[in-house]
Short mmCIF file of C-alpha atoms in Angstrom, two decimals:
data_model
loop_
_atom_site.label_atom_id
_atom_site.label_comp_id
_atom_site.label_asym_id
_atom_site.label_seq_id
_atom_site.Cartn_x
_atom_site.Cartn_y
_atom_site.Cartn_z
CA MET A 12 25.23 43.81 -87.04
CA GLU A 13 26.43 40.90 -89.32
CA LYS A 14 28.69 42.29 -92.26
CA LEU A 15 26.84 41.92 -95.70
CA LEU A 16 29.31 40.91 -98.61
CA LYS A 17 28.71 42.20 -102.12
CA VAL A 18 29.36 39.85 -104.77
CA GLU A 19 29.39 39.87 -108.47
CA LEU A 20 29.11 37.16 -110.79
CA LEU A 21 31.01 37.79 -113.94
CA GLY A 22 31.03 34.79 -116.63
CA ASP A 23 29.31 33.34 -119.39
CA SER A 24 26.12 30.94 -119.90
CA ILE A 25 27.03 28.56 -116.78
CA LEU A 26 26.57 30.85 -114.03
CA LYS A 27 23.90 32.57 -116.01
CA GLY A 28 21.79 29.40 -115.61
CA ILE A 29 21.55 28.79 -119.26
CA GLN A 30 19.79 25.29 -120.25
CA VAL A 31 18.42 23.69 -123.31
CA ASN A 32 14.60 23.56 -123.55
CA PRO A 33 14.25 19.89 -124.44
CA ILE A 34 10.39 20.93 -126.33
CA ASN A 35 11.56 23.70 -128.58
CA LYS A 36 15.47 23.07 -128.33
CA ARG A 37 16.25 26.49 -127.57
CA TYR A 38 18.41 28.06 -125.32
CA CYS A 39 16.49 29.70 -122.04
CA VAL A 40 17.46 31.07 -118.69
CA ASP A 41 16.35 28.08 -116.15
CA ASN A 42 18.77 28.53 -113.27
CA HIS A 43 18.41 26.22 -110.03
CA MET A 44 21.71 27.42 -108.72
CA GLU A 45 19.77 28.69 -105.66
CA LEU A 46 21.68 31.88 -105.34
CA ASP A 47 18.88 33.17 -103.31
CA GLU A 48 19.41 30.70 -100.49
CA LEU A 49 22.87 30.97 -100.88
CA SER A 50 22.79 34.92 -100.26
CA LYS A 51 20.55 34.59 -97.06
CA LYS A 52 22.91 31.66 -95.49
CA TYR A 53 26.01 33.72 -95.87
CA ALA A 54 24.80 37.19 -95.57
CA MET A 55 25.92 38.05 -99.17
CA GLU A 56 23.88 40.26 -102.12
CA ILE A 57 24.74 38.58 -105.27
CA GLU A 58 24.48 40.24 -108.34
CA ASN A 59 24.72 38.06 -111.49
CA CYS A 60 26.19 39.66 -114.53
CA SER A 61 27.07 36.74 -116.52
CA SER A 62 26.02 36.81 -119.78
CA PHE A 63 25.18 33.93 -122.77
CA GLY A 64 28.21 33.52 -125.11
CA CYS A 65 30.70 35.82 -123.15
CA THR A 66 34.27 35.34 -123.39
CA VAL A 67 37.13 36.70 -121.19
CA THR A 68 37.76 39.46 -123.85
CA LYS A 69 34.14 40.69 -123.39
CA GLY A 70 34.22 40.10 -119.47
CA SER A 71 37.33 42.27 -119.21
CA LYS A 72 35.70 45.10 -120.84
CA GLN A 73 32.45 44.48 -118.73
CA LEU A 74 34.73 44.37 -115.64
CA GLN A 75 36.19 47.76 -116.52
CA LYS A 76 32.97 49.31 -116.87
CA LEU A 77 31.80 47.97 -113.65
CA LEU A 78 35.12 49.38 -112.04
CA ASP A 79 34.30 52.97 -113.79
CA LYS A 80 31.10 52.92 -111.70
CA ASN A 81 32.91 52.47 -108.49
CA ILE A 82 30.68 50.06 -107.12
CA LYS A 83 31.98 48.73 -103.60
CA TYR A 84 32.15 44.98 -104.36
CA ASN A 85 33.98 42.84 -101.77
CA VAL A 86 34.37 39.61 -104.11
CA VAL A 87 34.22 39.09 -108.02
CA ILE A 88 33.61 35.39 -109.16
CA MET A 89 34.63 34.79 -112.64
CA ASP A 90 33.74 31.91 -114.89
CA PHE A 91 35.21 32.17 -118.16
CA GLY A 92 36.82 29.57 -120.66
CA GLY A 93 33.91 27.93 -122.22
CA ASN A 94 33.05 30.21 -125.21
CA ASP A 95 36.93 31.23 -125.59
CA CYS A 96 38.05 27.75 -126.14
CA ASP A 97 35.37 27.10 -129.02
CA TYR A 98 35.92 27.26 -132.51
CA ASN A 99 33.85 28.70 -135.57
CA TRP A 100 32.78 25.01 -136.62
CA SER A 101 31.00 26.49 -139.82
CA GLU A 102 34.53 27.91 -141.11
CA ILE A 103 36.02 24.66 -140.48
CA ALA A 104 33.56 22.62 -142.02
CA LYS A 105 34.05 24.99 -145.49
CA ASN A 106 37.63 24.46 -145.09
CA PRO A 107 39.17 21.56 -143.28
CA GLU A 108 42.63 22.05 -144.66
CA GLY A 109 42.88 26.00 -143.33
CA GLU A 110 44.20 26.96 -139.64
CA HIS A 111 41.73 27.62 -137.40
CA LEU A 112 42.04 29.37 -134.01
CA PRO A 113 39.46 29.24 -130.96
CA ASN A 114 37.36 32.36 -130.34
CA THR A 115 40.49 33.37 -127.79
CA PRO A 116 43.62 31.69 -128.25
CA ILE A 117 45.22 30.25 -124.89
CA ASP A 118 47.99 32.80 -124.46
CA VAL A 119 45.38 35.66 -124.97
CA PHE A 120 43.01 33.73 -122.52
CA ILE A 121 45.38 33.62 -119.78
CA LYS A 122 47.23 37.32 -120.17
CA THR A 123 43.56 38.71 -120.07
CA TYR A 124 42.46 36.75 -117.32
CA CYS A 125 45.75 37.62 -115.19
CA ASP A 126 44.94 41.32 -115.93
CA MET A 127 41.55 41.32 -114.81
CA ILE A 128 42.65 39.68 -111.72
CA ASN A 129 45.21 42.41 -111.20
CA LYS A 130 42.43 45.02 -111.75
CA LEU A 131 40.42 43.74 -109.00
CA LYS A 132 43.33 43.36 -106.60
CA GLU A 133 44.05 46.95 -107.23
CA LYS A 134 40.84 47.86 -106.20
CA GLY A 135 41.04 45.90 -102.98
CA ILE A 136 38.40 43.53 -104.41
CA GLN A 137 38.78 39.70 -103.78
CA PRO A 138 38.68 37.79 -107.13
CA ILE A 139 37.71 34.26 -107.18
CA LEU A 140 38.00 31.92 -110.16
CA THR A 141 36.12 28.64 -111.07
CA THR A 142 37.23 25.93 -113.27
CA LEU A 143 35.24 24.54 -116.35
CA PRO A 144 32.36 21.69 -115.71
CA PRO A 145 33.48 18.88 -118.30
CA LEU A 146 31.39 18.69 -121.61
CA ASN A 147 30.41 15.31 -123.49
CA PRO A 148 32.22 15.52 -127.00
CA GLU A 149 29.86 13.28 -128.69
CA ASN A 150 26.62 15.30 -127.70
CA PHE A 151 28.48 18.69 -128.39
CA PHE A 152 29.75 17.58 -131.79
CA ASN A 153 26.21 16.44 -132.68
CA TRP A 154 24.47 19.71 -131.59
CA PHE A 155 27.15 22.40 -132.84
CA CYS A 156 28.04 20.19 -136.07
CA GLY A 157 25.01 18.31 -136.78
CA SER A 158 23.89 20.45 -139.67
CA LEU A 159 27.40 21.21 -140.99
CA ASP A 160 29.61 18.83 -143.35
CA LYS A 161 30.54 16.46 -140.54
CA VAL A 162 33.07 14.72 -142.61
CA ASN A 163 35.13 17.79 -143.19
CA ILE A 164 34.99 18.74 -139.53
CA LEU A 165 36.22 15.04 -138.65
CA LYS A 166 39.18 15.83 -141.13
CA TRP A 167 40.45 18.67 -139.36
CA LEU A 168 39.55 17.47 -135.97
CA GLY A 169 40.96 13.88 -136.40
CA ASP A 170 38.99 12.67 -133.24
CA ILE A 171 35.49 13.86 -131.44
CA ASN A 172 37.56 13.25 -128.00
CA ARG A 173 39.61 16.03 -128.85
CA ILE A 174 36.78 18.71 -128.28
CA TYR A 175 36.81 17.26 -124.79
CA LEU A 176 40.72 17.69 -124.37
CA HIS A 177 41.01 21.04 -125.60
CA GLN A 178 38.28 22.25 -123.42
CA GLU A 179 40.26 20.63 -120.53
CA THR A 180 43.31 22.51 -121.43
CA TYR A 181 41.32 25.91 -120.48
CA SER A 182 40.35 24.46 -117.19
CA LYS A 183 43.65 23.47 -116.69
CA ALA A 184 44.74 26.79 -117.24
CA VAL A 185 42.49 28.62 -114.92
CA GLU A 186 44.04 26.19 -112.16
CA GLU A 187 47.51 27.34 -112.97
CA ILE A 188 46.32 31.21 -112.97
CA ALA A 189 44.57 30.82 -109.38
CA LYS A 190 47.80 29.15 -108.20
CA LYS A 191 50.03 31.74 -109.99
CA MET A 192 48.04 34.89 -108.99
CA GLN A 193 47.45 33.41 -105.54
CA VAL A 194 43.25 33.59 -106.07
CA PRO A 195 40.75 30.99 -104.63
CA LEU A 196 39.53 28.48 -106.78
CA ILE A 197 36.25 26.94 -107.02
CA ASP A 198 36.47 23.51 -108.61
CA ILE A 199 33.25 23.10 -110.45
CA ARG A 200 34.90 20.61 -112.50
CA LYS A 201 36.12 18.25 -109.73
CA ALA A 202 32.64 18.05 -108.37
CA PHE A 203 31.01 17.01 -111.62
CA LEU A 204 33.69 14.18 -112.38
CA ASN A 205 33.38 13.12 -108.79
CA TYR A 206 29.51 12.83 -109.69
CA GLY A 207 30.23 9.57 -111.82
CA ASP A 208 28.65 9.69 -115.65
CA THR A 209 28.93 13.54 -116.10
CA LYS A 210 26.34 12.99 -119.18
CA GLU A 211 23.60 13.10 -116.94
CA LEU A 212 24.63 16.45 -115.53
CA LEU A 213 24.53 18.18 -118.98
CA CYS A 214 22.06 19.27 -121.29
CA GLU A 215 21.62 17.84 -124.84
CA ASP A 216 23.98 20.02 -126.13
CA GLY A 217 26.63 18.36 -124.24
CA THR A 218 27.77 21.43 -122.80
CA HIS A 219 25.17 23.17 -120.67
CA PRO A 220 24.64 21.73 -117.26
CA ASN A 221 21.21 20.84 -116.74
CA THR A 222 19.00 21.35 -113.51
CA ILE A 223 20.68 18.18 -111.79
CA GLY A 224 24.29 20.02 -112.75
CA GLN A 225 23.19 23.49 -111.57
CA LYS A 226 22.33 21.81 -108.18
CA ILE A 227 25.81 20.48 -108.01
CA ILE A 228 27.30 23.55 -108.72
CA SER A 229 25.11 25.21 -106.05
CA SER A 230 26.42 22.73 -103.74
CA THR A 231 30.06 23.63 -104.46
CA LEU A 232 29.19 27.16 -104.33
CA SER A 233 27.64 26.69 -100.78
CA ASP A 234 30.39 24.53 -99.64
CA PHE A 235 33.03 26.72 -101.05
CA ALA A 236 31.46 29.94 -99.23
CA GLY A 237 31.31 28.10 -96.01
CA LYS A 238 35.03 27.37 -95.90
CA MET A 239 35.69 30.97 -97.08
CA VAL A 240 33.56 32.57 -94.13
CA THR A 241 34.91 29.87 -91.64
CA SER A 242 38.64 30.92 -92.60
CA ASN A 243 37.98 34.89 -92.49
CA ILE A 244 38.98 34.92 -96.08
CA LEU A 245 35.38 36.62 -96.82
#
């Protein structure tokens, strides 16, 4: 009988499959990552516990609750960083001269992620990380800062492209964590960049993958799973 792998997805709205509804401009679950097909192809039982707005700190608490239940997972795929690197743009608009930190400062992000990986290893569970899909800074700025004082935000920000570079820092941190902790990495960011115009892969908010982007994530997950199964890592 073929081995059935129990896989847990833990992360934010990227793996949850959140998109912007083009009609009412609201967020909704519209997941086209074909997890059912992936499950059948590689004899996996995939449970998706990703949630909108989740940070690595919230994810750490969620992971501990799952571990306390002693559920026998083989693999936990984690996708964090998108909400961690974000700022309180409303506060920045009100006080552009002040000091503003991201939701999760990078040092806290790295430490928390490493702690989660260690907890999984101690339980004999294989951790797998994912990089962050690149965002579109102009669309991101217009979506999240459109109703705020843009002049003040730009005064603090300096250059809209800094939004892209800042988010990229967290994705690179994930790469370094995977290398340091010796865990597999699913490079979603590279797959998006190889596509060409990444704007075509994102919703109107400039950060959530649209259906085309989700299909690329699906293909990346499938290719990764195939390599891992072939090499007997999974």
